[in-house]
CSV table of N, CA and C in Angstrom, one decimal:
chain,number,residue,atom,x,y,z
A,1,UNK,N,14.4,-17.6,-6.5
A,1,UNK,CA,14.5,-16.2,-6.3
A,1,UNK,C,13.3,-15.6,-5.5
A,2,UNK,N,12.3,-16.2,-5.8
A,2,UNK,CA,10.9,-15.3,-5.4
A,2,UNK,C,10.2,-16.5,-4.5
A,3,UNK,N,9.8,-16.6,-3.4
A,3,UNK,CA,9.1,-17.4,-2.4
A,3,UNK,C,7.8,-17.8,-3.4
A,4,UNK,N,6.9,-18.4,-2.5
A,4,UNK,CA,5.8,-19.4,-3.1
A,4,UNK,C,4.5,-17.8,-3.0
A,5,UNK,N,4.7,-17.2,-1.9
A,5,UNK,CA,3.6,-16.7,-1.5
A,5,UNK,C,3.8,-15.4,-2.3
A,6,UNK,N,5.1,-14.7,-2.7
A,6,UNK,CA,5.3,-13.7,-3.9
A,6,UNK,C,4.8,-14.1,-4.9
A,7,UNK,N,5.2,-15.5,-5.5
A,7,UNK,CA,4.2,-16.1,-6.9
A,7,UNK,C,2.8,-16.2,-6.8
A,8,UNK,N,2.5,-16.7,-5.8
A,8,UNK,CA,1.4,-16.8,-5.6
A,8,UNK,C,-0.1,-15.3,-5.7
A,9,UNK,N,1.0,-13.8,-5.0
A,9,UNK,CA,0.3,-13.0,-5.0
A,9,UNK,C,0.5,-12.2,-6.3
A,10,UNK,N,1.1,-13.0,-6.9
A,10,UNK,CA,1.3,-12.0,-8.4
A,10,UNK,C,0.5,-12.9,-9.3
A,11,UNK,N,0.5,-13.8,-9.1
A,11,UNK,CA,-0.3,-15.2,-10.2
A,11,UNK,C,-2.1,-14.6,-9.9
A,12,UNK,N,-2.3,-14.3,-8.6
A,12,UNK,CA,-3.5,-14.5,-8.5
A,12,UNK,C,-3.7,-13.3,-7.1
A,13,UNK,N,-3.3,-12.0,-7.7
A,13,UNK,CA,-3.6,-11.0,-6.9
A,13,UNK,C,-4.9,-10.5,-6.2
A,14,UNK,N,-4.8,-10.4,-5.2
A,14,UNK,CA,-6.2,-9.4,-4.1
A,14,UNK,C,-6.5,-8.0,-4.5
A,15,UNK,N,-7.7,-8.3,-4.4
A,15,UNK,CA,-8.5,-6.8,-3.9
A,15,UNK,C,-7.4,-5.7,-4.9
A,16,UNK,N,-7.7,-6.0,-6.6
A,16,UNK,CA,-7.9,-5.5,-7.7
A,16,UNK,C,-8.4,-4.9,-8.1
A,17,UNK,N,-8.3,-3.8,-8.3
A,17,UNK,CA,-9.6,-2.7,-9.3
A,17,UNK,C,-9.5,-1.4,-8.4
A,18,UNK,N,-10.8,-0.4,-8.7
A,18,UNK,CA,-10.9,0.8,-8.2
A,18,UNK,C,-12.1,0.6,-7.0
A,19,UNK,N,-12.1,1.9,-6.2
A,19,UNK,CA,-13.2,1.9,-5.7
A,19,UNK,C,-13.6,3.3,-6.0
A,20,UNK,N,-15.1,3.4,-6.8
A,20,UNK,CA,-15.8,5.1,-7.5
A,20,UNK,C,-15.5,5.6,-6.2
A,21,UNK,N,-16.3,5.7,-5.3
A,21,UNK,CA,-16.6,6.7,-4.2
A,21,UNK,C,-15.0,6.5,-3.4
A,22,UNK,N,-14.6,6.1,-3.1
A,22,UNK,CA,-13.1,6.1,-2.5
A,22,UNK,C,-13.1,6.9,-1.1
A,23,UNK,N,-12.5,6.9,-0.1
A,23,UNK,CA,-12.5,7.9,1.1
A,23,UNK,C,-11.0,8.4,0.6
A,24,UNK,N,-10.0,7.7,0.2
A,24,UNK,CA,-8.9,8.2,0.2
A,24,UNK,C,-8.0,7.4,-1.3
A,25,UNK,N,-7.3,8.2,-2.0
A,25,UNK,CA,-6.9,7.6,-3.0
A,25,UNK,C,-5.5,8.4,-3.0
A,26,UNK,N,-4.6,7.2,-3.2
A,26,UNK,CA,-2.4,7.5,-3.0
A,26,UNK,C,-2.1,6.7,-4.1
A,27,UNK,N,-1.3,7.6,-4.8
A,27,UNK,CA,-0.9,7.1,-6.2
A,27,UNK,C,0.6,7.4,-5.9
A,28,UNK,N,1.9,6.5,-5.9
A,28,UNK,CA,3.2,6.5,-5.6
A,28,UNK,C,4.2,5.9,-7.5
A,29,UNK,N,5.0,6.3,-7.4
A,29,UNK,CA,5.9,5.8,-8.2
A,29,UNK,C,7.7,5.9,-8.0
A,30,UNK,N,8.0,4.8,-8.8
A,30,UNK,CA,9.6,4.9,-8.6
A,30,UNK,C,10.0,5.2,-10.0
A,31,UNK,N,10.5,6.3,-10.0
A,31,UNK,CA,11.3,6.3,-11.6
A,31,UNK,C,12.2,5.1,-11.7
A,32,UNK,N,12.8,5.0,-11.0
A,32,UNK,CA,14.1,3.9,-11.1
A,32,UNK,C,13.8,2.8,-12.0
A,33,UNK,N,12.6,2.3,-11.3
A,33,UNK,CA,12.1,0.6,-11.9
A,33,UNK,C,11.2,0.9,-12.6
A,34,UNK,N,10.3,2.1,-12.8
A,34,UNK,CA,9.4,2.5,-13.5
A,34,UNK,C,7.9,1.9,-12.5
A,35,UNK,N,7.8,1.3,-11.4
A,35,UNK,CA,6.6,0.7,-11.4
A,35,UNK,C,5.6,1.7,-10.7
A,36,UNK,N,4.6,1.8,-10.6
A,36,UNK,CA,3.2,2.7,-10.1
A,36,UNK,C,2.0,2.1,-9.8
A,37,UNK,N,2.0,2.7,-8.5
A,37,UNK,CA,1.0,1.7,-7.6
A,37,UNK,C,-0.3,3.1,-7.1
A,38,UNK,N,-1.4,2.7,-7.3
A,38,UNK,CA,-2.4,3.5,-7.1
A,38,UNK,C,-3.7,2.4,-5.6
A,39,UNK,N,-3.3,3.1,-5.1
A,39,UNK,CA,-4.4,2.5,-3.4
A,39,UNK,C,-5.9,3.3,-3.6
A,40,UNK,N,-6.8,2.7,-3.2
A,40,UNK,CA,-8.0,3.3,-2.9
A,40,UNK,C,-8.5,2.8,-1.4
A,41,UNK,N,-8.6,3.6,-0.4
A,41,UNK,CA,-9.5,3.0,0.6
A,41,UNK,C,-10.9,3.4,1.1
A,42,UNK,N,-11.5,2.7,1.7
A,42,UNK,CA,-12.5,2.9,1.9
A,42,UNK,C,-13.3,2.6,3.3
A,43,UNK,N,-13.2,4.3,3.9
A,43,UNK,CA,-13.0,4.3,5.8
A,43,UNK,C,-15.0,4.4,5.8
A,44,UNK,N,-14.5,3.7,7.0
A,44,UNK,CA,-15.8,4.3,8.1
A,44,UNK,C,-15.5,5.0,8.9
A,45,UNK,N,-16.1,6.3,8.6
A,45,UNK,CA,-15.8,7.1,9.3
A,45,UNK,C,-15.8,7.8,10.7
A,46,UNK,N,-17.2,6.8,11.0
A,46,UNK,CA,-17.4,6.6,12.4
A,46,UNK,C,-16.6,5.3,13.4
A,47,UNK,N,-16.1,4.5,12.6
A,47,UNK,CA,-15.4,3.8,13.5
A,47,UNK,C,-13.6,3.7,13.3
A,48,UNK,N,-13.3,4.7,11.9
A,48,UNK,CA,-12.0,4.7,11.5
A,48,UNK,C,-11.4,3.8,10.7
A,49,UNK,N,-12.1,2.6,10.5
A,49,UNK,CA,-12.3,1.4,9.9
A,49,UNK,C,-12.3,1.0,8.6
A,50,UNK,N,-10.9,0.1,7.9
A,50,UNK,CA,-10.4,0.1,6.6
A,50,UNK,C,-11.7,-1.0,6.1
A,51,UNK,N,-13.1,-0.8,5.4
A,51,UNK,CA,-14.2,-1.1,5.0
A,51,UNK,C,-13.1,-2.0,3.7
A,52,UNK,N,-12.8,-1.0,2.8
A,52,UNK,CA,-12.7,-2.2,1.8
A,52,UNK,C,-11.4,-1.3,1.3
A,53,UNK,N,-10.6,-2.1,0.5
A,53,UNK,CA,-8.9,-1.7,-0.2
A,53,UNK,C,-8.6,-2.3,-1.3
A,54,UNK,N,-8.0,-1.5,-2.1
A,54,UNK,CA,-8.5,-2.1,-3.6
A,54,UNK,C,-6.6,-1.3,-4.0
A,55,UNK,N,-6.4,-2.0,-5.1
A,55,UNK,CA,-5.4,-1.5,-5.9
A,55,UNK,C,-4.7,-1.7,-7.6
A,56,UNK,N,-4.4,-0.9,-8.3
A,56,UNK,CA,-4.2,-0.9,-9.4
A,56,UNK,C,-2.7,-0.6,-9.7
A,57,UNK,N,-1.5,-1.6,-10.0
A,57,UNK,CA,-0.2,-1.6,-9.9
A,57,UNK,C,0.1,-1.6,-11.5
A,58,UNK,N,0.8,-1.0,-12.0
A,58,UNK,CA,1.6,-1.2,-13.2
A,58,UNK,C,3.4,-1.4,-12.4
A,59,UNK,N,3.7,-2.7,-13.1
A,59,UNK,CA,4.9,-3.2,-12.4
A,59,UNK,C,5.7,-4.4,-12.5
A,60,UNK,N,6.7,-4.7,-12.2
A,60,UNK,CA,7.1,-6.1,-12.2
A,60,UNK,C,6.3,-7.0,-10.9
A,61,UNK,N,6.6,-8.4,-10.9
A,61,UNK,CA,5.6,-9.4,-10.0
A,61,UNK,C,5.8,-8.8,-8.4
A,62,UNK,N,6.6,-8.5,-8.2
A,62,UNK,CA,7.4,-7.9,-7.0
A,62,UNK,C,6.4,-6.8,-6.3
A,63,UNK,N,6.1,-5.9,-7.4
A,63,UNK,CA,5.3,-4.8,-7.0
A,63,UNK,C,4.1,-5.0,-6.9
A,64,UNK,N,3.3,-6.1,-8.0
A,64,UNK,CA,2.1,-6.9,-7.8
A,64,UNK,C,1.9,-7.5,-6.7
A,65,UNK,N,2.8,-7.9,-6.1
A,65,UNK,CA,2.7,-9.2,-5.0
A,65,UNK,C,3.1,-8.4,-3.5
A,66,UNK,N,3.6,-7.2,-3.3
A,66,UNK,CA,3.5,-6.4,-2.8
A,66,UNK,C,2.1,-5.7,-2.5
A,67,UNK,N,1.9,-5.0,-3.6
A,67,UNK,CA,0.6,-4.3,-3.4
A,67,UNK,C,-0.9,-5.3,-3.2
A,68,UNK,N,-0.7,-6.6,-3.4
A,68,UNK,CA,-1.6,-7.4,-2.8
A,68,UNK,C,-1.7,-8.0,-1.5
A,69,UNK,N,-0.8,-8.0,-1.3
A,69,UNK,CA,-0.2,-8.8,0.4
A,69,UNK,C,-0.6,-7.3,1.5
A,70,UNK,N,-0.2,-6.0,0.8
A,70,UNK,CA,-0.7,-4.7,1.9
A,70,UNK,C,-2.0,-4.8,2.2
A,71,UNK,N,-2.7,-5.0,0.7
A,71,UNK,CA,-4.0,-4.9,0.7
A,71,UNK,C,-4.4,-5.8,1.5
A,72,UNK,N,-4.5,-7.2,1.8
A,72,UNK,CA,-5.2,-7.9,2.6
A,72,UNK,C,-4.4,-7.4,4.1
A,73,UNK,N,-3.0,-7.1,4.3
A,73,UNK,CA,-2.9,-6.7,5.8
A,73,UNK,C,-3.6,-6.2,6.0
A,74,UNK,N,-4.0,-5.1,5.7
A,74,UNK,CA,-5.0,-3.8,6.2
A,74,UNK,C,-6.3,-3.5,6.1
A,75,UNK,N,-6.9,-4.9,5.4
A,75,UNK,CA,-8.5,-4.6,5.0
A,75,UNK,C,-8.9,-5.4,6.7
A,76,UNK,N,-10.1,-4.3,6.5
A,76,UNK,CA,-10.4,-5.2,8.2
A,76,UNK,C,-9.8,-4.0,9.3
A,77,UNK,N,-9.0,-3.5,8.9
A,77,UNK,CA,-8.3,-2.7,10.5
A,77,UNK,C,-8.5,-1.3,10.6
A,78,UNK,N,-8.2,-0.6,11.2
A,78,UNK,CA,-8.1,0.7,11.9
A,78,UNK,C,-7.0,1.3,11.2
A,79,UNK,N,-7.4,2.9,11.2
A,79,UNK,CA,-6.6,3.9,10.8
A,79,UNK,C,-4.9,3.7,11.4
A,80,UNK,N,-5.3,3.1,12.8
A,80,UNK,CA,-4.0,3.2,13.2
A,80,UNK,C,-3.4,1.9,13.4
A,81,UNK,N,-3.8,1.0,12.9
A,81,UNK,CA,-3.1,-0.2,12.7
A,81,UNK,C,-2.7,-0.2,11.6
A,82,UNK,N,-3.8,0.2,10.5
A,82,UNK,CA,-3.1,0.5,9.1
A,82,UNK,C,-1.7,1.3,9.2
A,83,UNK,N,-1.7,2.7,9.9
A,83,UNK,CA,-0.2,3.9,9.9
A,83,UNK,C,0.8,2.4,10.2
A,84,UNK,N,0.5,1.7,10.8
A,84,UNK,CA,1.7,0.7,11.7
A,84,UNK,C,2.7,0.0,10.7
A,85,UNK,N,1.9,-0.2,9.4
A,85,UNK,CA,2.1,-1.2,8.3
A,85,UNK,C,3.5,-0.6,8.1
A,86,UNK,N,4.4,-1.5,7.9
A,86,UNK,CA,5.7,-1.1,7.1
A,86,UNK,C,6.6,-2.1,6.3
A,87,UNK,N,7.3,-1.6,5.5
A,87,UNK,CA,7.7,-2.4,3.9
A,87,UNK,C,8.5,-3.6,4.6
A,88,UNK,N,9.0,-3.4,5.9
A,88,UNK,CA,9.5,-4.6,5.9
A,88,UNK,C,8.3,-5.6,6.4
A,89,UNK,N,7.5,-5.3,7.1
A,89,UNK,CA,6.1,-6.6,7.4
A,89,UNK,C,5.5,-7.1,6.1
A,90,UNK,N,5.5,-6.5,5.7
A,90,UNK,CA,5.1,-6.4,4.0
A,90,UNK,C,5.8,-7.5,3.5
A,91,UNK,N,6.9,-7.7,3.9
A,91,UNK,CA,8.2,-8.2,2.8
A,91,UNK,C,8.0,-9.8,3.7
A,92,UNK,N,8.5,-9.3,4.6
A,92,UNK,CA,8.3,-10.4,5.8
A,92,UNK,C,6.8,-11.2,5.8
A,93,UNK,N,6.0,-11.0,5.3
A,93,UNK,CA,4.5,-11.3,5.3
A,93,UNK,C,4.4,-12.4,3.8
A,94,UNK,N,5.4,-11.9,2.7
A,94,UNK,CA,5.3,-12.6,1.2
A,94,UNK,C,6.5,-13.6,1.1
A,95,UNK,N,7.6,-13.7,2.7
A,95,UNK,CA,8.2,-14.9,3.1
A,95,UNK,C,10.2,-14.3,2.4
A,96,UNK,N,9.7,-13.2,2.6
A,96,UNK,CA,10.6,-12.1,2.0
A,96,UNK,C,11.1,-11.8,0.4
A,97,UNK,N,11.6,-10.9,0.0
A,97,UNK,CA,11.9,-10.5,-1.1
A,97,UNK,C,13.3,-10.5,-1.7
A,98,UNK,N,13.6,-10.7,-3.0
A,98,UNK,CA,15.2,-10.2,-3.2
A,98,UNK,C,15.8,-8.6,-2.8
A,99,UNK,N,17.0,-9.0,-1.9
A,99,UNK,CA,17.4,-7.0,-1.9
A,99,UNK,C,16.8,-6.3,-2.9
A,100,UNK,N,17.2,-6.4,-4.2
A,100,UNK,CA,17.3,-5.6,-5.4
A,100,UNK,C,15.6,-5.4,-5.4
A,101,UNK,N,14.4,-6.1,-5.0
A,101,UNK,CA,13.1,-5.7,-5.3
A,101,UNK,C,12.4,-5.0,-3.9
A,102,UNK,N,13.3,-4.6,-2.6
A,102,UNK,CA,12.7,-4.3,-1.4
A,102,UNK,C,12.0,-2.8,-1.8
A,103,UNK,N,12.3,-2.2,-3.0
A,103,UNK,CA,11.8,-1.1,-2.9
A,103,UNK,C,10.1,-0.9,-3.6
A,104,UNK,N,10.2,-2.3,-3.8
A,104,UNK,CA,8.5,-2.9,-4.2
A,104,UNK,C,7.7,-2.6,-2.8
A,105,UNK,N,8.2,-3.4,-2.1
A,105,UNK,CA,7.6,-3.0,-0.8
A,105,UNK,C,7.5,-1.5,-0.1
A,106,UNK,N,8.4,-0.8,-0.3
A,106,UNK,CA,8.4,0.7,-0.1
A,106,UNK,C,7.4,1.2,-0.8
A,107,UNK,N,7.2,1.0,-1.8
A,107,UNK,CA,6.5,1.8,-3.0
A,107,UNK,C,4.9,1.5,-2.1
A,108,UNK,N,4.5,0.0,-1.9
A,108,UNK,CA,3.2,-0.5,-1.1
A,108,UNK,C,3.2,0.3,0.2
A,109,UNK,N,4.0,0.4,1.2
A,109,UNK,CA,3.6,1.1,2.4
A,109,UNK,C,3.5,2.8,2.0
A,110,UNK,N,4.7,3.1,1.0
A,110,UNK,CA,4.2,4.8,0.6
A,110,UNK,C,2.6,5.1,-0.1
A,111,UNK,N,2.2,4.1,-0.8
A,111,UNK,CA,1.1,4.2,-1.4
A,111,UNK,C,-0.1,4.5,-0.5
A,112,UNK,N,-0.3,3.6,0.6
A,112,UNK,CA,-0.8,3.4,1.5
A,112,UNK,C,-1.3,4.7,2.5
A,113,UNK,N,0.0,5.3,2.6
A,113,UNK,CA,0.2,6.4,3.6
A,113,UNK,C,0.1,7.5,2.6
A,114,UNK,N,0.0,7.7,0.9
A,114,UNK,CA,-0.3,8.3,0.2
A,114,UNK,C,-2.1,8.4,0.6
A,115,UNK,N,-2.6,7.5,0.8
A,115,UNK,CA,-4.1,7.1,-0.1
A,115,UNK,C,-4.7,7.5,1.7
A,116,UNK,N,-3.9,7.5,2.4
A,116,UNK,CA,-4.5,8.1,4.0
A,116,UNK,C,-4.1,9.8,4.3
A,117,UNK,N,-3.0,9.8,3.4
A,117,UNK,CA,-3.2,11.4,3.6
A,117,UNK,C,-4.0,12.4,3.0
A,118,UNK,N,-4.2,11.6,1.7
A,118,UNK,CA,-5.7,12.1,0.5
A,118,UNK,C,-6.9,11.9,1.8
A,119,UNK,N,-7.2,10.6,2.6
A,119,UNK,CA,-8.3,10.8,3.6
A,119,UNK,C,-8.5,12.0,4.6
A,120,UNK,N,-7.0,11.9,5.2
A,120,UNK,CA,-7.0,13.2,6.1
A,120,UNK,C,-7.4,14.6,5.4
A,121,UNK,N,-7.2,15.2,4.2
A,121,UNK,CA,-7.0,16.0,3.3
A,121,UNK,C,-8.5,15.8,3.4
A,122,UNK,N,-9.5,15.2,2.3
A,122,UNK,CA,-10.6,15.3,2.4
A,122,UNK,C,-11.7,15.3,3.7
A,123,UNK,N,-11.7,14.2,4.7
A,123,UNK,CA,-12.1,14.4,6.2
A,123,UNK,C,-12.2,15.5,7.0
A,124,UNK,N,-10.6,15.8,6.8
A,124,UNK,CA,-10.7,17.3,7.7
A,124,UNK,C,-10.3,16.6,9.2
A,125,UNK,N,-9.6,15.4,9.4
A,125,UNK,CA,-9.8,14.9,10.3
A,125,UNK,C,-8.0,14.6,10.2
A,126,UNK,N,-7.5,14.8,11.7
A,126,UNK,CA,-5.4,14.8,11.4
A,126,UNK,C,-5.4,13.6,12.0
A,127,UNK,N,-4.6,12.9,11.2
A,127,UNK,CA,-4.3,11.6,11.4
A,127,UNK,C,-2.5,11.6,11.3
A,128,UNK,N,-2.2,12.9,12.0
A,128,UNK,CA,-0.3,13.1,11.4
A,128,UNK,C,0.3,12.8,10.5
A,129,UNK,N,-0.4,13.0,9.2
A,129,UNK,CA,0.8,12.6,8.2
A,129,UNK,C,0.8,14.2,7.4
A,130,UNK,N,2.0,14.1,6.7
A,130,UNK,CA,2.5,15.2,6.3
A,130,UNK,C,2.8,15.4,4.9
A,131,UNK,N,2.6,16.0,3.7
A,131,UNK,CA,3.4,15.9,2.7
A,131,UNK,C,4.7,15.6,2.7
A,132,UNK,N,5.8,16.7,3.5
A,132,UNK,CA,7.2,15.5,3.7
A,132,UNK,C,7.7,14.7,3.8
A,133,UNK,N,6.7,13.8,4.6
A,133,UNK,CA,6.1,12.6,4.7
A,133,UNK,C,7.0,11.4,3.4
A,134,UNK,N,6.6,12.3,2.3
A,134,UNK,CA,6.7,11.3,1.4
A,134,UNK,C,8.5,12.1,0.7
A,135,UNK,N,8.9,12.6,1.2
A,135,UNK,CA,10.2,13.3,0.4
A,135,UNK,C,11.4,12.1,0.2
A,136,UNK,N,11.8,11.4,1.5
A,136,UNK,CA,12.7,10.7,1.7
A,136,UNK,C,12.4,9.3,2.3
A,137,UNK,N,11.9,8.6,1.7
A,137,UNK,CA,11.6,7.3,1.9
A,137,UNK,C,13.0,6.3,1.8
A,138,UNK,N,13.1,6.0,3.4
A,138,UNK,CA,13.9,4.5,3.4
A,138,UNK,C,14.2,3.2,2.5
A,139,UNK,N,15.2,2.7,1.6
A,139,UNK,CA,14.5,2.0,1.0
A,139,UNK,C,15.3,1.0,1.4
A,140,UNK,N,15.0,0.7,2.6
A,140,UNK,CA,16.1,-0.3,3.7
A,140,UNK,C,16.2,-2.1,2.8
């Protein structure tokens, strides 16, 4: 049911924990499945630059192995390589997912784009994202 690289990132998950000083912190949930995923990142501000990405998931392995596979896409990249990320590369990245769990991966890219709009919010710097933003999420 679950590929090698989903077990794998749930057995032995990335870039775990919090970060104190945080540039931006997105806390997402699905009532449905119950799971909650909390992102922290951590920009340079002068080069835009995802410094370090950290996350704290309450969830099934789906949503773990999710929220760890985002985290390493995006550590290392730019604000706007980061916006680029989406639940299907995500999915596509952990060698894909079962239908019934694709909204694990939704939950990882909304988190994401939660935890950048807390940046823009605090910065003062528009990076286009919008509260609406988060109203109607695809959960293709």
């Amino acid at each position: 049911m679950y590929s090698d690289k989903v077990i794998e990132h749930f057995t032995n998950p990335r870039n775990v924990g919090e970060i104190e000083d945080a540039s931006g912190v997105g806390e997402v949930g699905n009532m449905k499945c119950g799971d909650i995923m909390k992102m922290y990142l951590k920009i340079d501000d002068a080069t835009n630059m995802i410094e370090d990405v950290t996350f704290k998931t309450f969830g099934c392995g789906a949503a773990i192995a999710t929220s760890s596979m985002s985290t390493e896409m995006i550590k290392g990249k730019t604000i706007s390589e980061a916006l680029e990320l989406t639940n299907r590369a995500i999915a596509d990245a952990l060698d894909g997912l079962p239908p019934v769990k694709m909204h694990c991966s939704v939950l990882a890219e909304e988190a994401l784009k939660a935890a950048l709009l807390d940046y823009q919010k605090k910065s003062g710097k528009n990076l286009g994202l919008n509260e609406e933003d988060f109203e109607d999420w695809d959960e293709e």
